[in-house]
Short mmCIF file of N, CA and C in Angstrom, two decimals:
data_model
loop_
_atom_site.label_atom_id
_atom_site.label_comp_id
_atom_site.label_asym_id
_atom_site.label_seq_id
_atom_site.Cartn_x
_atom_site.Cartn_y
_atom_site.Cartn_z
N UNK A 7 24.34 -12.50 1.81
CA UNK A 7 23.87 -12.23 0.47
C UNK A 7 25.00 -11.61 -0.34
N UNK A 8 25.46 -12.08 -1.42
CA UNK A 8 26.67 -11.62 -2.23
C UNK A 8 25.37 -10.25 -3.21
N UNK A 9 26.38 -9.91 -3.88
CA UNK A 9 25.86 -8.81 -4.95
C UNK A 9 25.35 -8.74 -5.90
N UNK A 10 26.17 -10.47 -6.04
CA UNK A 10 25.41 -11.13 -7.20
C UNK A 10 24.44 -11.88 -6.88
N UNK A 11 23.95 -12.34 -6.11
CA UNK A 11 22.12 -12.65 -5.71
C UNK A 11 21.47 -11.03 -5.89
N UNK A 12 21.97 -9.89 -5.04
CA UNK A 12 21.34 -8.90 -4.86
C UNK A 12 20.96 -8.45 -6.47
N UNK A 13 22.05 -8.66 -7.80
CA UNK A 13 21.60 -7.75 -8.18
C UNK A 13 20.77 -8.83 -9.51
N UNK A 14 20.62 -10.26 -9.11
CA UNK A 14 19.88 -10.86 -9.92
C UNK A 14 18.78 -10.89 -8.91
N UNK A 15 18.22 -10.44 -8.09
CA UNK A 15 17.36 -9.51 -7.43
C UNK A 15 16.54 -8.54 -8.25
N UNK A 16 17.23 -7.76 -8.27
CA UNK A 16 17.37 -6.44 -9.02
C UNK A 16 16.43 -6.82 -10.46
N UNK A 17 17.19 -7.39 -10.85
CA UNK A 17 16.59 -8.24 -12.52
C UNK A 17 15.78 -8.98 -12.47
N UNK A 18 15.45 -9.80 -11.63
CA UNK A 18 14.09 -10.47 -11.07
C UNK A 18 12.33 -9.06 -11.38
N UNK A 19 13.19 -8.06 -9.97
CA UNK A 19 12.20 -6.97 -9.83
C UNK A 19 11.88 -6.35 -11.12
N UNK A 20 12.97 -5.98 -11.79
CA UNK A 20 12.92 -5.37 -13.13
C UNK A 20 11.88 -5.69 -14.47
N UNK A 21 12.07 -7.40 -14.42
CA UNK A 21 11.25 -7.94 -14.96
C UNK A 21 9.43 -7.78 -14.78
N UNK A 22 9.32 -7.76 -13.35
CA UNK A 22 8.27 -8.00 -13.14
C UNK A 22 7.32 -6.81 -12.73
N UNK A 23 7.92 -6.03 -13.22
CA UNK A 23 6.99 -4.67 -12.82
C UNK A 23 6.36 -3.98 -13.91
N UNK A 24 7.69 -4.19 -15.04
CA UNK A 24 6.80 -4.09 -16.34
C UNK A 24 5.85 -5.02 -16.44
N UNK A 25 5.46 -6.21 -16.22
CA UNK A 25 4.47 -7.36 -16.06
C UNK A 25 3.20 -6.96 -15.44
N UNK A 26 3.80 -6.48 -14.43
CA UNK A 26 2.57 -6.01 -13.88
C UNK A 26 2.13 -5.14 -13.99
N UNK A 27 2.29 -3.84 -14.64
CA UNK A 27 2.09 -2.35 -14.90
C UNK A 27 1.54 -2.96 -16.16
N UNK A 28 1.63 -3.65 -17.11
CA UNK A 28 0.79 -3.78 -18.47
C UNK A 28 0.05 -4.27 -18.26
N UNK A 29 -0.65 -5.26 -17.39
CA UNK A 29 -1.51 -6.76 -16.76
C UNK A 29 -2.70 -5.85 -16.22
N UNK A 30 -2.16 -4.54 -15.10
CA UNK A 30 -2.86 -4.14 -14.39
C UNK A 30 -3.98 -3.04 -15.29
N UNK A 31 -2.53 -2.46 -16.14
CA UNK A 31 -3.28 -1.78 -17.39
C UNK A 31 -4.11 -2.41 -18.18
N UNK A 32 -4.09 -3.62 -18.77
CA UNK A 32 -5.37 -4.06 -19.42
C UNK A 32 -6.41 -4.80 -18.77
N UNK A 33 -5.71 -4.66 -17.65
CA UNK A 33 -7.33 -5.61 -17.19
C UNK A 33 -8.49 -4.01 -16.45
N UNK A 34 -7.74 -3.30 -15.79
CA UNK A 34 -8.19 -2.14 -15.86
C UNK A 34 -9.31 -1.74 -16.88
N UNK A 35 -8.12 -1.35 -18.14
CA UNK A 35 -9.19 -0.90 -19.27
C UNK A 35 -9.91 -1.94 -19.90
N UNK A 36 -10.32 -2.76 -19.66
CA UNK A 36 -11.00 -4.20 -19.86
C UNK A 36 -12.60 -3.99 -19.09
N UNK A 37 -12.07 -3.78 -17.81
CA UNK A 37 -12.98 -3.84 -16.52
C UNK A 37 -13.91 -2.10 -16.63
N UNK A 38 -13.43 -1.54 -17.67
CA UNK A 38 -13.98 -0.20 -17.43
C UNK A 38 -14.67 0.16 -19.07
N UNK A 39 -14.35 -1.12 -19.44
CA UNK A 39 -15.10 -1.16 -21.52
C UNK A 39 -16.16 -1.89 -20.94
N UNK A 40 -16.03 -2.90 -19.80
CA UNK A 40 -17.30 -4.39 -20.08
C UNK A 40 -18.22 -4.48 -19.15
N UNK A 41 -17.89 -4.38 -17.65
CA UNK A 41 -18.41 -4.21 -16.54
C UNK A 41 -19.69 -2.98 -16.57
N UNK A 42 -20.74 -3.02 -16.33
CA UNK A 42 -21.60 -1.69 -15.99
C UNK A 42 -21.13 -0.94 -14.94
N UNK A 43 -21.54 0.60 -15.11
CA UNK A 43 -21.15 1.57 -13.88
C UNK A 43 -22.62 1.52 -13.31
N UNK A 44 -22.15 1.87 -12.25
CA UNK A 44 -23.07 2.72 -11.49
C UNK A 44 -22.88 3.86 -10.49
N UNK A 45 -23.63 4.76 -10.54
CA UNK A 45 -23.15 6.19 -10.11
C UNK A 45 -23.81 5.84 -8.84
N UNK A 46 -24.89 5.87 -8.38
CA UNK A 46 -25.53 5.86 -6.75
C UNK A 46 -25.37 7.36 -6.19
N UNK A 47 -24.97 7.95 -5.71
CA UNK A 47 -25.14 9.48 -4.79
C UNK A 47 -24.40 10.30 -5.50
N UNK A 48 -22.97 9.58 -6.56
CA UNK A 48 -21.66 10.29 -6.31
C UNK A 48 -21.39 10.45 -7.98
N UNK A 49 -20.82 11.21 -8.32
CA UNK A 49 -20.52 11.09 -10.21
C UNK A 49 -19.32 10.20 -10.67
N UNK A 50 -18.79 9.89 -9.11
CA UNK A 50 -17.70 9.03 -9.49
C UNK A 50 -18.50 8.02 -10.11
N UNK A 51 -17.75 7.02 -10.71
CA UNK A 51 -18.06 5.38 -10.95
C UNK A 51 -18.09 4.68 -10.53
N UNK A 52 -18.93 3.55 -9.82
CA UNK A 52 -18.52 2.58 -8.93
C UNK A 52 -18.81 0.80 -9.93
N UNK A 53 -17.84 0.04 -9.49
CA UNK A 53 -17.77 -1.58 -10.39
C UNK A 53 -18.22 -2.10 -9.69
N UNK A 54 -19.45 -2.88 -9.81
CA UNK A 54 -19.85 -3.67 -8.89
C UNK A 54 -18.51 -5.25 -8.60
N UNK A 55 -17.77 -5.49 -10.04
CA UNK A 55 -17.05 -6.41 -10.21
C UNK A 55 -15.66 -6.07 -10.49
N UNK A 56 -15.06 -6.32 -9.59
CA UNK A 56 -13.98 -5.58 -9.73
C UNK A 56 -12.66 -6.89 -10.04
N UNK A 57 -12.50 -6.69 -11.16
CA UNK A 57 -11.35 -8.33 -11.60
C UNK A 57 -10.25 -7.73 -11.32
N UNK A 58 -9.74 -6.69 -11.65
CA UNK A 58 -8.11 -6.24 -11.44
C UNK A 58 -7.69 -6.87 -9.96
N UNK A 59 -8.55 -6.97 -9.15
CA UNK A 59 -8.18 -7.13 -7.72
C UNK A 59 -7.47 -8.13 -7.66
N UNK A 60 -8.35 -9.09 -8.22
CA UNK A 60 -7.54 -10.32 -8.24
C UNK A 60 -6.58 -10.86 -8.90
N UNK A 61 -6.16 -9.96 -10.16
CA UNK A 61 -5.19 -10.16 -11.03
C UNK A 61 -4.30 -9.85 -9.84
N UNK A 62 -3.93 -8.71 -10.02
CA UNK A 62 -3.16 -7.87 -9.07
C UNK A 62 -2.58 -8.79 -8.20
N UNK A 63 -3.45 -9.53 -7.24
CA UNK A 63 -3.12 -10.38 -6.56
C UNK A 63 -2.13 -11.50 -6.25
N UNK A 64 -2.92 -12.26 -7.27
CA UNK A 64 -2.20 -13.16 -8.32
C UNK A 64 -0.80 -12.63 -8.87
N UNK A 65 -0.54 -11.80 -8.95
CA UNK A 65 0.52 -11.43 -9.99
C UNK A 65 1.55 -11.31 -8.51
N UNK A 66 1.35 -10.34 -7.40
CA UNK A 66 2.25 -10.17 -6.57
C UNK A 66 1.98 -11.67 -6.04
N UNK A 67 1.55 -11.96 -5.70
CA UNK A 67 1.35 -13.42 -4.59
C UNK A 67 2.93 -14.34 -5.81
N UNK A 68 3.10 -14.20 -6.92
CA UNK A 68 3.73 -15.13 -7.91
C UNK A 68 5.06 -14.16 -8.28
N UNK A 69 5.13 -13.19 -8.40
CA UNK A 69 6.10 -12.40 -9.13
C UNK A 69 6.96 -11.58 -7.39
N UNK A 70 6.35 -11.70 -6.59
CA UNK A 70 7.10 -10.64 -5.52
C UNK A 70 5.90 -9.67 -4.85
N UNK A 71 5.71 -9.46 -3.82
CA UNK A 71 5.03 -8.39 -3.55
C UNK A 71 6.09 -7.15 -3.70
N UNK A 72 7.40 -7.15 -4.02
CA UNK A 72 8.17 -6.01 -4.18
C UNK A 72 7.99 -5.26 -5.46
N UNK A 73 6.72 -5.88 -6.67
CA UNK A 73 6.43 -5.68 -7.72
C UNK A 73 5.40 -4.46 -7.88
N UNK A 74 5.12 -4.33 -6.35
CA UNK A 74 3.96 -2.99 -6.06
C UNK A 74 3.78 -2.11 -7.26
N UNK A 75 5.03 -1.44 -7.41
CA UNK A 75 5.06 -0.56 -8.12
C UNK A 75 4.31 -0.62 -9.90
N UNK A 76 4.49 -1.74 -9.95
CA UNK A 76 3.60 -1.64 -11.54
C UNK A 76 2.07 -1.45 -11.33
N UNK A 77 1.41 -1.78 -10.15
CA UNK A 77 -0.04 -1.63 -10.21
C UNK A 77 -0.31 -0.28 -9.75
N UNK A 78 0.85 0.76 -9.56
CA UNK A 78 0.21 2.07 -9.18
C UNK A 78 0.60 2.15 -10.52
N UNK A 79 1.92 1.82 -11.39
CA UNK A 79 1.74 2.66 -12.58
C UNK A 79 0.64 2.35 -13.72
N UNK A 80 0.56 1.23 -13.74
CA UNK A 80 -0.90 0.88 -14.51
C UNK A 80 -1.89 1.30 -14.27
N UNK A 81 -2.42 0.92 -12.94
CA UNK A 81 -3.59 1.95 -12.46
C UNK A 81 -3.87 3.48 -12.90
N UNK A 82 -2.74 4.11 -12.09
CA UNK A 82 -2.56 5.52 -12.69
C UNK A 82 -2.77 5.51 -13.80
N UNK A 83 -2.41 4.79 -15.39
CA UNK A 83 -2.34 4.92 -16.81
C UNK A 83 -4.03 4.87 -16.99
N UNK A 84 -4.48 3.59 -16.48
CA UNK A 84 -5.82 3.54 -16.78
C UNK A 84 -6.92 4.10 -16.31
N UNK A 85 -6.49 4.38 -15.13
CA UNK A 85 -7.62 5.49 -14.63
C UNK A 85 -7.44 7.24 -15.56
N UNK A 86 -6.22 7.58 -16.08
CA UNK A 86 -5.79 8.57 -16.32
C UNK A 86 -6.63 8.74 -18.15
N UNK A 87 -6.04 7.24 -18.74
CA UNK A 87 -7.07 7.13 -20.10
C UNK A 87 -8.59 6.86 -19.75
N UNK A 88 -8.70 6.62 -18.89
CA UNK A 88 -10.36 6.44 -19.06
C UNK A 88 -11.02 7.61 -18.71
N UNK A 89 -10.71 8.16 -18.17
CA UNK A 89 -11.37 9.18 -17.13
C UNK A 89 -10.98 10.51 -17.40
N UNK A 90 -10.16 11.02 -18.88
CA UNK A 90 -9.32 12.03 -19.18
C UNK A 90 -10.42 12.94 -19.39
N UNK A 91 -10.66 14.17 -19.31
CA UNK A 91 -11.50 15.03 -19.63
C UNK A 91 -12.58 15.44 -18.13
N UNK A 92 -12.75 14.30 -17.43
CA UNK A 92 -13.49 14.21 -16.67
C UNK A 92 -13.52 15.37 -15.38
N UNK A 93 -14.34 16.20 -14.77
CA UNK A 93 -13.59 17.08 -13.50
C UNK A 93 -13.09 16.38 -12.57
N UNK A 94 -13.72 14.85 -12.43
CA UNK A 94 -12.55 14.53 -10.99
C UNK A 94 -11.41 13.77 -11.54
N UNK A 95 -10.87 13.98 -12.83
CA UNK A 95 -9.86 12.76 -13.69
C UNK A 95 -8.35 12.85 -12.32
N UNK A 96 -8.09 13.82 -12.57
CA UNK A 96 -6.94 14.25 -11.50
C UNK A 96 -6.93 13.24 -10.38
N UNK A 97 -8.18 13.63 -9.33
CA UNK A 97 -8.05 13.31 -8.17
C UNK A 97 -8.45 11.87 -8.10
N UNK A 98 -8.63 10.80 -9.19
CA UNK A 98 -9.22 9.68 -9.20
C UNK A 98 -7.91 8.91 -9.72
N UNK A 99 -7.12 9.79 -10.52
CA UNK A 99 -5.99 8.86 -11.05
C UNK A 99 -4.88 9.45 -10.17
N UNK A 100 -4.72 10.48 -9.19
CA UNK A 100 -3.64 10.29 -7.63
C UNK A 100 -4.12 8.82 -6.60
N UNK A 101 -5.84 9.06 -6.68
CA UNK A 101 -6.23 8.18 -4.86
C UNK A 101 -6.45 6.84 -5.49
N UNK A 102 -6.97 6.49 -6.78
CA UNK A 102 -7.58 5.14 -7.19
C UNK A 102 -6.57 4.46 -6.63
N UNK A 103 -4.94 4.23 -7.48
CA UNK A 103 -3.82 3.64 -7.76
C UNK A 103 -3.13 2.89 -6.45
N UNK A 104 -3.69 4.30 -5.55
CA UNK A 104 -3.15 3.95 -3.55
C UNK A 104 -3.99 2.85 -3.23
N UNK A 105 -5.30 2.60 -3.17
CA UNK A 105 -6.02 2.08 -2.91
C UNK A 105 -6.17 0.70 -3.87
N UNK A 106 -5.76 0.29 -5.13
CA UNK A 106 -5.22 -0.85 -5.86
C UNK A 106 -4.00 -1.55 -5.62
N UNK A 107 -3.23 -0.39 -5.14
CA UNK A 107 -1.69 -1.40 -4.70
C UNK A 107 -1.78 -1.53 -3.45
N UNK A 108 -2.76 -1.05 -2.57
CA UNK A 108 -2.82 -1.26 -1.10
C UNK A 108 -3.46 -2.56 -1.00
N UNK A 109 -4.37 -3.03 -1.50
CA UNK A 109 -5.69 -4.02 -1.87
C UNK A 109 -4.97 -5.20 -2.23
N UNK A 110 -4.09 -5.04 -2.80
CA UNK A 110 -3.38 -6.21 -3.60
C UNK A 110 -1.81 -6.78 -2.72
N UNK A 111 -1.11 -5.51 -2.04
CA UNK A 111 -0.11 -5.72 -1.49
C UNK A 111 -0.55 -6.16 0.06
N UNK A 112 -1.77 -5.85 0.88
CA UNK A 112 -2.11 -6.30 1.76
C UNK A 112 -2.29 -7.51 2.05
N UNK A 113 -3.44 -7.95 0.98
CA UNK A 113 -3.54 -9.22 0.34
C UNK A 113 -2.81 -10.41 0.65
N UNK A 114 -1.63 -10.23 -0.07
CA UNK A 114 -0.32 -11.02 -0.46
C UNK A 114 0.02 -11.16 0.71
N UNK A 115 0.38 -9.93 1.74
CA UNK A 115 1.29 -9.95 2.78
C UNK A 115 0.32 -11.15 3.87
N UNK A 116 -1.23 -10.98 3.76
CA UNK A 116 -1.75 -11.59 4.60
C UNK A 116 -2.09 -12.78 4.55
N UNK A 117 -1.88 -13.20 3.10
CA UNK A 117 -1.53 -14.89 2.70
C UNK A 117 -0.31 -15.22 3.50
N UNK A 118 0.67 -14.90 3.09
CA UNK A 118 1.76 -15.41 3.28
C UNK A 118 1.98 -15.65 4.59
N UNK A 119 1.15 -15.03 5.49
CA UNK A 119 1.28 -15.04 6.92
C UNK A 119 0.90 -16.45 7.59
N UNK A 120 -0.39 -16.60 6.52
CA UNK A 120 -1.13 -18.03 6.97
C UNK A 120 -0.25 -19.28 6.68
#
């Protein structure tokens, strides 16, 4: 691998994380304007329909799974605007984001296997 693959690499990744950090962000705040909540035991929120998943998906499965990083920062953004004021806002916009880029990067890795 020369330096120059590596660092049009680099610019590849670059591209696509802002892509996915805005993608993840509006479909997020999309999925949290249109979708109904439902609470059940807990005050958290739960989606019965959860579309980001599959964006997410889609986006690493096409752009890189090395693109991880935009769906924690989107996530984080949108869980952080939606949920601002809230007592569990904190601890929902640290654990949500793990659990969206885990969902999505697992995903990918376990396509690609097949």
């Amino acid at each position: 691998m020369t330096s120059t693959h590596r660092s049009s690499e680099r610019g590849e990744l670059l591209k696509g994380v802002p892509i996915v950090a805005l993608a993840t962000f509006l479909t997020m705040s999309l999925t949290f304007r249109v979708v109904p909540q439902f609470y059940g035991t807990s005050e958290l929120p739960v989606y019965p329909i959860w579309p980001v998943a599959g964006v997410n998906m889609a986006l690493l499965f096409l752009l890189g799974a090395a693109c991880w990083p935009g769906i924690l920062v989107g996530s984080a953004l949108a869980n952080l605007f939606a949920f601002w004021g809230e007592p569990y806002a904190i601890s929902y916009t640290l654990l949500s984001p793990l659990g969206n880029t885990m969902e999505a990067w697992l995903g990918v890795v376990l396509l690609r296997r097949t």
